[in-house]
Amino acid sequence: MNLKSKDLLGLRDISAEEIEYILNTAKTMKYILSSNNKKTAHLQGKSKSIITLFYENSTRTRLSFELASKYMGANAANISASSSSVQKGETLIDTGRTIDSMGSDVIIIRHPMSGAPHLLAQNVKSSVINAGDGMNEHPTQALLDMFTMVEKKGRLKGLKVAIIGDILHSRVARSNIWGLTKMGAEVNVSGPATLIPPGIEKLGVNVFSTVQEAILDADVVMGLRIQLERQKKGLFPSIREYSRFFGLDEKRLKLAREDAIVMHPGPVNRGVELSSAVMDGDESTIDEQVTNGVAIRMALLYLLTRRGSANEVID
Ligand code: CP
């Protein structure tokens, strides 16, 4: 099987079968990562060039793509907008064409504008991976989240997943909603009324005004970062009040299933979205999510660069 598109722009656009295939491939990559020798020859000898092009800050996504490229024997390079010719007025398309002309195979882009990766993908030969575009999608984060859920719970179908917090600004929430509903999970969302986008129910989720209702009997409770950088003033009264009504603490988590896991894409505002006890507790999968991010990104680099080749599925 090959992925249908040359690009990974969002989970809205890909099928449940493709998601399953990426998750299965990541299982092999996780096995390699867990071994003494992380290096794999999946891209070695093929002279693949992987470029990260980030117009916004990142620790996890950028570093995990860079490590994934290196573990797989590809050439990896990074351009950050703040130190590139973007500062001299070069457009996104012209920057993309410049990178493409140097023989890149994959361009991984993070951009504050929704749709920027789609525009880039239409104008370059390289595969484009969306590493987060505005308030739209962050598909590789949702894939690593789903991979972690499968590792911990053995399945996605029938899982009850509660996503709590700033749904409005969260590309992580949107990608998880597209992905999880396609894979047969039940998704509950809750947050301050001003941070719940009108009509979100149309995506197949249940909306609750209180966090207590949303997390009742949940298998997975996912906190989201309060995105102060994307917010206009006045969407909620104060950080303290947010934490009081929507923060996840030990008492609230007792409402979820006894074996529920707690997830967060990071970075966490410690003590705001999650209490320290919850963040560092046994139920927290935050560190495993980061590890799984490398496996998912290795899988995607492998699958996108082998499209159209006669290679068979790895197992
Ligand atoms: N979760 C996530 O995208 O983290 P970074 O901003 O550190 O990449």
mmCIF file of C-alpha atoms and ligand atoms in Angstrom:
data_model
loop_
_atom_site.group_PDB
_atom_site.id
_atom_site.type_symbol
_atom_site.label_atom_id
_atom_site.label_comp_id
_atom_site.label_asym_id
_atom_site.label_seq_id
_atom_site.Cartn_x
_atom_site.Cartn_y
_atom_site.Cartn_z
ATOM 1 C CA MET A 1 0.000 0.000 0.000
ATOM 2 C CA ASN A 2 1.121 3.576 -0.670
ATOM 3 C CA LEU A 3 -0.264 6.816 0.724
ATOM 4 C CA LYS A 4 -2.533 8.387 -1.898
ATOM 5 C CA SER A 5 -1.097 11.901 -1.805
ATOM 6 C CA LYS A 6 2.510 13.087 -2.137
ATOM 7 C CA ASP A 7 1.821 15.309 0.908
ATOM 8 C CA LEU A 8 0.473 14.994 4.439
ATOM 9 C CA LEU A 9 -1.525 18.172 4.943
ATOM 10 C CA GLY A 10 -4.168 17.059 7.417
ATOM 11 C CA LEU A 11 -6.159 14.142 8.776
ATOM 12 C CA ARG A 12 -9.308 15.584 7.242
ATOM 13 C CA ASP A 13 -7.995 14.492 3.844
ATOM 14 C CA ILE A 14 -6.792 10.952 4.530
ATOM 15 C CA SER A 15 -8.686 7.709 4.985
ATOM 16 C CA ALA A 16 -8.996 5.469 8.039
ATOM 17 C CA GLU A 17 -7.004 2.829 6.113
ATOM 18 C CA GLU A 18 -4.143 5.274 5.552
ATOM 19 C CA ILE A 19 -4.157 6.256 9.245
ATOM 20 C CA GLU A 20 -4.044 2.583 10.220
ATOM 21 C CA TYR A 21 -1.179 2.003 7.802
ATOM 22 C CA ILE A 22 0.861 4.922 9.207
ATOM 23 C CA LEU A 23 0.259 3.702 12.777
ATOM 24 C CA ASN A 24 1.344 0.164 11.861
ATOM 25 C CA THR A 25 4.501 1.428 10.157
ATOM 26 C CA ALA A 26 5.272 3.550 13.238
ATOM 27 C CA LYS A 27 5.112 0.376 15.327
ATOM 28 C CA THR A 28 8.125 -0.950 13.412
ATOM 29 C CA MET A 29 9.905 2.381 13.809
ATOM 30 C CA LYS A 30 9.236 2.357 17.569
ATOM 31 C CA TYR A 31 10.749 -1.113 17.748
ATOM 32 C CA ILE A 32 13.892 0.192 16.007
ATOM 33 C CA LEU A 33 14.007 3.231 18.313
ATOM 34 C CA SER A 34 13.784 1.001 21.372
ATOM 35 C CA SER A 35 16.765 -1.088 20.245
ATOM 36 C CA ASN A 36 20.400 -0.340 21.076
ATOM 37 C CA ASN A 37 21.032 0.887 17.552
ATOM 38 C CA LYS A 38 18.485 3.542 16.559
ATOM 39 C CA LYS A 39 19.880 3.870 13.046
ATOM 40 C CA THR A 40 17.919 2.275 10.258
ATOM 41 C CA ALA A 41 18.686 2.091 6.571
ATOM 42 C CA HIS A 42 15.164 2.907 5.445
ATOM 43 C CA LEU A 43 16.292 6.078 3.658
ATOM 44 C CA GLN A 44 20.032 5.359 3.593
ATOM 45 C CA GLY A 45 21.586 5.066 0.157
ATOM 46 C CA LYS A 46 18.646 6.909 -1.367
ATOM 47 C CA SER A 47 20.147 10.392 -0.758
ATOM 48 C CA LYS A 48 16.893 11.840 0.510
ATOM 49 C CA SER A 49 16.951 15.445 1.659
ATOM 50 C CA ILE A 50 14.520 16.513 4.367
ATOM 51 C CA ILE A 51 14.089 20.230 5.111
ATOM 52 C CA THR A 52 12.290 21.719 8.115
ATOM 53 C CA LEU A 53 10.901 25.193 7.362
ATOM 54 C CA PHE A 54 9.487 26.711 10.540
ATOM 55 C CA TYR A 55 7.805 30.125 10.723
ATOM 56 C CA GLU A 56 6.830 29.504 14.363
ATOM 57 C CA ASN A 57 8.702 28.229 17.405
ATOM 58 C CA SER A 58 8.899 24.529 18.140
ATOM 59 C CA THR A 59 10.842 22.128 20.318
ATOM 60 C CA ARG A 60 9.164 18.729 19.902
ATOM 61 C CA THR A 61 8.002 18.722 16.298
ATOM 62 C CA ARG A 62 11.116 20.196 14.736
ATOM 63 C CA LEU A 63 13.601 18.174 16.754
ATOM 64 C CA SER A 64 11.709 14.916 16.269
ATOM 65 C CA PHE A 65 11.623 15.403 12.492
ATOM 66 C CA GLU A 66 15.350 16.190 12.507
ATOM 67 C CA LEU A 67 16.179 13.140 14.630
ATOM 68 C CA ALA A 68 13.860 10.942 12.553
ATOM 69 C CA SER A 69 15.657 12.062 9.363
ATOM 70 C CA LYS A 70 19.074 11.383 10.883
ATOM 71 C CA TYR A 71 18.142 7.991 12.346
ATOM 72 C CA MET A 72 16.985 6.999 8.875
ATOM 73 C CA GLY A 73 20.156 8.072 7.131
ATOM 74 C CA ALA A 74 18.690 11.067 5.271
ATOM 75 C CA ASN A 75 20.236 14.523 4.860
ATOM 76 C CA ALA A 76 18.455 16.912 7.216
ATOM 77 C CA ALA A 77 18.600 20.711 7.263
ATOM 78 C CA ASN A 78 16.576 23.414 8.959
ATOM 79 C CA ILE A 79 15.535 26.883 7.895
ATOM 80 C CA SER A 80 13.927 29.130 10.456
ATOM 81 C CA ALA A 81 12.037 32.056 9.018
ATOM 82 C CA SER A 82 13.654 34.492 11.439
ATOM 83 C CA SER A 83 17.135 33.937 9.989
ATOM 84 C CA SER A 84 16.298 33.324 6.326
ATOM 85 C CA SER A 85 15.544 35.434 3.245
ATOM 86 C CA VAL A 86 11.886 35.435 4.350
ATOM 87 C CA GLN A 87 13.023 38.445 6.398
ATOM 88 C CA LYS A 88 13.984 40.178 3.116
ATOM 89 C CA GLY A 89 10.457 39.823 1.779
ATOM 90 C CA GLU A 90 10.641 36.512 -0.101
ATOM 91 C CA THR A 91 7.218 34.894 -0.498
ATOM 92 C CA LEU A 92 6.371 31.431 0.790
ATOM 93 C CA ILE A 93 6.058 30.071 -2.769
ATOM 94 C CA ASP A 94 9.422 31.530 -3.807
ATOM 95 C CA THR A 95 11.080 30.154 -0.667
ATOM 96 C CA GLY A 96 9.536 26.752 -1.399
ATOM 97 C CA ARG A 97 10.727 26.796 -5.025
ATOM 98 C CA THR A 98 14.232 27.724 -3.871
ATOM 99 C CA ILE A 99 14.331 24.751 -1.483
ATOM 100 C CA ASP A 100 12.837 22.490 -4.167
ATOM 101 C CA SER A 101 15.492 23.580 -6.682
ATOM 102 C CA MET A 102 18.195 22.342 -4.328
ATOM 103 C CA GLY A 103 16.762 18.841 -4.673
ATOM 104 C CA SER A 104 14.740 18.493 -1.476
ATOM 105 C CA ASP A 105 12.515 15.432 -1.187
ATOM 106 C CA VAL A 106 10.385 16.486 1.792
ATOM 107 C CA ILE A 107 9.622 19.964 3.151
ATOM 108 C CA ILE A 108 8.153 20.069 6.652
ATOM 109 C CA ILE A 109 6.458 23.397 7.299
ATOM 110 C CA ARG A 110 4.996 25.110 10.345
ATOM 111 C CA HIS A 111 3.261 28.406 9.604
ATOM 112 C CA PRO A 112 0.927 30.770 11.503
ATOM 113 C CA MET A 113 -1.515 30.956 8.557
ATOM 114 C CA SER A 114 -4.034 28.158 8.028
ATOM 115 C CA GLY A 115 -3.590 26.715 4.527
ATOM 116 C CA ALA A 116 0.075 27.729 4.077
ATOM 117 C CA PRO A 117 1.242 24.066 3.705
ATOM 118 C CA HIS A 118 -1.489 23.472 1.090
ATOM 119 C CA LEU A 119 -0.284 26.471 -0.937
ATOM 120 C CA LEU A 120 3.311 25.284 -0.695
ATOM 121 C CA ALA A 121 2.366 21.731 -1.721
ATOM 122 C CA GLN A 122 0.713 23.018 -4.906
ATOM 123 C CA ASN A 123 3.896 24.797 -5.916
ATOM 124 C CA VAL A 124 6.707 22.328 -5.194
ATOM 125 C CA LYS A 125 7.658 18.862 -6.371
ATOM 126 C CA SER A 126 8.789 17.842 -2.871
ATOM 127 C CA SER A 127 6.394 16.125 -0.486
ATOM 128 C CA VAL A 128 5.055 18.633 2.037
ATOM 129 C CA ILE A 129 4.256 17.711 5.644
ATOM 130 C CA ASN A 130 2.122 20.073 7.706
ATOM 131 C CA ALA A 131 3.822 20.568 11.085
ATOM 132 C CA GLY A 132 1.027 22.907 12.239
ATOM 133 C CA ASP A 133 -0.797 25.622 10.272
ATOM 134 C CA GLY A 134 -2.517 28.378 12.225
ATOM 135 C CA MET A 135 -5.717 27.126 13.826
ATOM 136 C CA ASN A 136 -6.248 24.453 11.177
ATOM 137 C CA GLU A 137 -4.391 21.138 11.684
ATOM 138 C CA HIS A 138 -1.339 19.509 13.252
ATOM 139 C CA PRO A 139 -1.678 16.040 11.745
ATOM 140 C CA THR A 140 1.586 14.502 12.948
ATOM 141 C CA GLN A 141 0.706 15.414 16.545
ATOM 142 C CA ALA A 142 -2.679 13.699 16.260
ATOM 143 C CA LEU A 143 -1.051 10.629 14.698
ATOM 144 C CA LEU A 144 1.401 10.344 17.587
ATOM 145 C CA ASP A 145 -1.472 10.868 20.019
ATOM 146 C CA MET A 146 -3.474 8.072 18.377
ATOM 147 C CA PHE A 147 -0.391 5.832 18.324
ATOM 148 C CA THR A 148 0.007 6.403 22.091
ATOM 149 C CA MET A 149 -3.686 5.609 22.684
ATOM 150 C CA VAL A 150 -3.344 2.336 20.761
ATOM 151 C CA GLU A 151 -0.204 1.441 22.747
ATOM 152 C CA LYS A 152 -1.938 2.135 26.047
ATOM 153 C CA LYS A 153 -5.483 1.002 25.315
ATOM 154 C CA GLY A 154 -5.021 -1.499 22.500
ATOM 155 C CA ARG A 155 -7.529 0.159 20.185
ATOM 156 C CA LEU A 156 -9.122 3.397 19.007
ATOM 157 C CA LYS A 157 -12.571 2.103 18.069
ATOM 158 C CA GLY A 158 -15.011 2.659 20.919
ATOM 159 C CA LEU A 159 -12.568 4.652 23.086
ATOM 160 C CA LYS A 160 -14.052 7.638 24.873
ATOM 161 C CA VAL A 161 -11.653 10.576 24.479
ATOM 162 C CA ALA A 162 -12.256 13.873 26.317
ATOM 163 C CA ILE A 163 -10.426 16.911 24.898
ATOM 164 C CA ILE A 164 -10.407 19.807 27.340
ATOM 165 C CA GLY A 165 -9.504 23.466 26.926
ATOM 166 C CA ASP A 166 -8.913 25.910 24.101
ATOM 167 C CA ILE A 167 -10.605 24.015 21.256
ATOM 168 C CA LEU A 168 -11.039 27.207 19.200
ATOM 169 C CA HIS A 169 -7.337 27.879 18.635
ATOM 170 C CA SER A 170 -6.163 24.269 18.761
ATOM 171 C CA ARG A 171 -4.922 22.654 15.553
ATOM 172 C CA VAL A 172 -4.091 19.621 17.720
ATOM 173 C CA ALA A 173 -7.755 19.298 18.721
ATOM 174 C CA ARG A 174 -8.946 19.624 15.122
ATOM 175 C CA SER A 175 -6.562 16.959 13.798
ATOM 176 C CA ASN A 176 -7.430 14.639 16.684
ATOM 177 C CA ILE A 177 -11.141 15.145 16.053
ATOM 178 C CA TRP A 178 -10.774 14.295 12.328
ATOM 179 C CA GLY A 179 -8.571 11.296 13.062
ATOM 180 C CA LEU A 180 -10.312 9.846 16.107
ATOM 181 C CA THR A 181 -13.843 10.075 14.692
ATOM 182 C CA LYS A 182 -12.633 8.371 11.471
ATOM 183 C CA MET A 183 -11.144 5.577 13.576
ATOM 184 C CA GLY A 184 -14.399 5.022 15.497
ATOM 185 C CA ALA A 185 -13.588 6.736 18.817
ATOM 186 C CA GLU A 186 -16.144 8.835 20.707
ATOM 187 C CA VAL A 187 -14.889 12.400 21.236
ATOM 188 C CA ASN A 188 -16.114 14.769 23.972
ATOM 189 C CA VAL A 189 -14.948 18.374 24.129
ATOM 190 C CA SER A 190 -15.224 20.995 26.843
ATOM 191 C CA GLY A 191 -13.754 24.400 27.578
ATOM 192 C CA PRO A 192 -14.771 28.002 28.220
ATOM 193 C CA ALA A 193 -17.769 28.815 25.975
ATOM 194 C CA THR A 194 -15.696 31.476 24.210
ATOM 195 C CA LEU A 195 -13.089 28.860 23.267
ATOM 196 C CA ILE A 196 -15.525 26.339 21.752
ATOM 197 C CA PRO A 197 -15.993 27.037 18.020
ATOM 198 C CA PRO A 198 -19.662 27.349 17.003
ATOM 199 C CA GLY A 199 -20.813 24.309 15.005
ATOM 200 C CA ILE A 200 -18.037 22.000 16.239
ATOM 201 C CA GLU A 201 -20.756 19.331 16.796
ATOM 202 C CA LYS A 202 -20.926 18.975 13.010
ATOM 203 C CA LEU A 203 -17.510 17.276 13.181
ATOM 204 C CA GLY A 204 -19.148 14.457 15.165
ATOM 205 C CA VAL A 205 -18.109 15.442 18.703
ATOM 206 C CA ASN A 206 -20.152 15.842 21.908
ATOM 207 C CA VAL A 207 -19.867 19.303 23.478
ATOM 208 C CA PHE A 208 -20.135 19.746 27.275
ATOM 209 C CA SER A 209 -20.168 22.978 29.222
ATOM 210 C CA THR A 210 -18.456 21.427 32.244
ATOM 211 C CA VAL A 211 -15.231 19.486 32.343
ATOM 212 C CA GLN A 212 -16.834 17.058 34.808
ATOM 213 C CA GLU A 213 -19.471 15.954 32.269
ATOM 214 C CA ALA A 214 -16.894 15.673 29.485
ATOM 215 C CA ILE A 215 -14.469 13.447 31.360
ATOM 216 C CA LEU A 216 -17.067 11.181 33.013
ATOM 217 C CA ASP A 217 -16.024 7.553 32.239
ATOM 218 C CA ALA A 218 -13.455 8.703 29.678
ATOM 219 C CA ASP A 219 -10.633 6.325 28.668
ATOM 220 C CA VAL A 220 -8.418 9.216 27.618
ATOM 221 C CA VAL A 221 -8.342 12.777 28.970
ATOM 222 C CA MET A 222 -6.393 15.234 26.832
ATOM 223 C CA GLY A 223 -5.543 18.722 28.084
ATOM 224 C CA LEU A 224 -4.727 21.467 25.571
ATOM 225 C CA ARG A 225 -2.380 24.382 25.937
ATOM 226 C CA ILE A 226 -3.928 27.800 26.478
ATOM 227 C CA GLN A 227 -2.595 29.591 23.406
ATOM 228 C CA LEU A 228 -2.056 33.045 24.786
ATOM 229 C CA GLU A 229 -0.174 34.086 21.626
ATOM 230 C CA ARG A 230 -3.234 33.471 19.404
ATOM 231 C CA GLN A 231 -5.851 34.955 21.698
ATOM 232 C CA LYS A 232 -7.548 38.268 21.566
ATOM 233 C CA LYS A 233 -8.022 39.682 25.049
ATOM 234 C CA GLY A 234 -11.100 38.763 27.053
ATOM 235 C CA LEU A 235 -11.848 35.196 25.915
ATOM 236 C CA PHE A 236 -11.718 34.075 29.537
ATOM 237 C CA PRO A 237 -11.429 36.145 32.693
ATOM 238 C CA SER A 238 -8.038 35.002 34.016
ATOM 239 C CA ILE A 239 -5.584 32.113 33.995
ATOM 240 C CA ARG A 240 -6.546 31.441 37.612
ATOM 241 C CA GLU A 241 -10.207 31.141 36.749
ATOM 242 C CA TYR A 242 -9.439 28.976 33.715
ATOM 243 C CA SER A 243 -7.482 26.621 35.921
ATOM 244 C CA ARG A 244 -10.247 26.557 38.527
ATOM 245 C CA PHE A 245 -12.974 25.588 36.069
ATOM 246 C CA PHE A 246 -11.118 23.626 33.373
ATOM 247 C CA GLY A 247 -7.763 22.598 34.856
ATOM 248 C CA LEU A 248 -7.223 18.845 35.238
ATOM 249 C CA ASP A 249 -6.391 17.846 38.786
ATOM 250 C CA GLU A 250 -6.486 14.558 40.695
ATOM 251 C CA LYS A 251 -9.994 15.139 42.044
ATOM 252 C CA ARG A 252 -11.473 15.770 38.602
ATOM 253 C CA LEU A 253 -9.669 12.812 37.075
ATOM 254 C CA LYS A 254 -11.451 10.476 39.497
ATOM 255 C CA LEU A 255 -14.514 10.967 37.264
ATOM 256 C CA ALA A 256 -12.742 9.318 34.336
ATOM 257 C CA ARG A 257 -12.302 5.543 34.139
ATOM 258 C CA GLU A 258 -9.999 4.100 36.773
ATOM 259 C CA ASP A 259 -7.442 3.166 34.109
ATOM 260 C CA ALA A 260 -7.765 6.441 32.153
ATOM 261 C CA ILE A 261 -4.632 8.024 30.704
ATOM 262 C CA VAL A 262 -3.863 11.755 30.683
ATOM 263 C CA MET A 263 -2.384 13.292 27.557
ATOM 264 C CA HIS A 264 -1.133 16.729 26.530
ATOM 265 C CA PRO A 265 0.610 17.706 23.276
ATOM 266 C CA GLY A 266 2.985 20.056 25.078
ATOM 267 C CA PRO A 267 4.286 22.520 25.848
ATOM 268 C CA VAL A 268 2.296 22.495 29.103
ATOM 269 C CA ASN A 269 1.549 25.570 31.164
ATOM 270 C CA ARG A 270 2.275 23.654 34.370
ATOM 271 C CA GLY A 271 -0.401 24.248 37.001
ATOM 272 C CA VAL A 272 -2.814 25.777 34.470
ATOM 273 C CA GLU A 273 -4.069 23.038 32.115
ATOM 274 C CA LEU A 274 -2.731 20.223 34.321
ATOM 275 C CA SER A 275 -1.799 20.257 37.997
ATOM 276 C CA SER A 276 1.789 19.200 38.686
ATOM 277 C CA ALA A 277 0.519 16.021 40.374
ATOM 278 C CA VAL A 278 -1.396 15.025 37.237
ATOM 279 C CA MET A 279 1.362 16.054 34.846
ATOM 280 C CA ASP A 280 3.958 13.976 36.712
ATOM 281 C CA GLY A 281 1.557 11.199 37.769
ATOM 282 C CA ASP A 282 1.442 7.567 36.613
ATOM 283 C CA GLU A 283 -1.502 8.246 34.291
ATOM 284 C CA SER A 284 0.411 10.880 32.321
ATOM 285 C CA THR A 285 1.682 9.788 28.893
ATOM 286 C CA ILE A 286 3.372 13.094 28.035
ATOM 287 C CA ASP A 287 6.906 11.670 27.823
ATOM 288 C CA GLU A 288 5.728 8.651 25.804
ATOM 289 C CA GLN A 289 3.941 10.982 23.390
ATOM 290 C CA VAL A 290 7.256 12.735 22.752
ATOM 291 C CA THR A 291 9.041 9.406 22.140
ATOM 292 C CA ASN A 292 6.240 8.248 19.860
ATOM 293 C CA GLY A 293 6.537 11.490 17.909
ATOM 294 C CA VAL A 294 9.901 10.333 16.576
ATOM 295 C CA ALA A 295 8.450 6.953 15.519
ATOM 296 C CA ILE A 296 5.480 8.546 13.745
ATOM 297 C CA ARG A 297 7.711 11.014 11.911
ATOM 298 C CA MET A 298 10.098 8.243 10.856
ATOM 299 C CA ALA A 299 7.102 6.321 9.495
ATOM 300 C CA LEU A 300 5.840 9.323 7.543
ATOM 301 C CA LEU A 301 9.229 10.155 6.046
ATOM 302 C CA TYR A 302 9.587 6.548 4.978
ATOM 303 C CA LEU A 303 6.090 6.249 3.520
ATOM 304 C CA LEU A 304 6.129 9.575 1.682
ATOM 305 C CA THR A 305 9.587 9.099 0.142
ATOM 306 C CA ARG A 306 8.843 5.558 -1.039
ATOM 307 C CA ARG A 307 5.575 6.427 -2.778
ATOM 308 C CA GLY A 308 5.515 5.026 -6.251
ATOM 309 C CA SER A 309 8.444 2.708 -5.548
ATOM 310 C CA ALA A 310 8.190 -1.050 -5.815
ATOM 311 C CA ASN A 311 9.140 -1.450 -2.153
ATOM 312 C CA GLU A 312 6.854 -3.619 -0.148
ATOM 313 C CA VAL A 313 5.337 -2.873 3.263
ATOM 314 C CA ILE A 314 7.793 -3.312 6.098
ATOM 315 C CA ASP A 315 6.704 -5.556 8.921
HETATM 316 N N1 CP B 1 3.228 19.703 20.417
HETATM 317 C C1 CP B 1 3.999 20.520 19.682
HETATM 318 O O1 CP B 1 3.706 20.795 18.509
HETATM 319 O O2 CP B 1 5.094 21.000 20.340
HETATM 320 P P1 CP B 1 6.178 22.001 19.732
HETATM 321 O O3 CP B 1 5.505 23.330 19.569
HETATM 322 O O4 CP B 1 7.287 22.032 20.757
HETATM 323 O O5 CP B 1 6.636 21.459 18.403
#
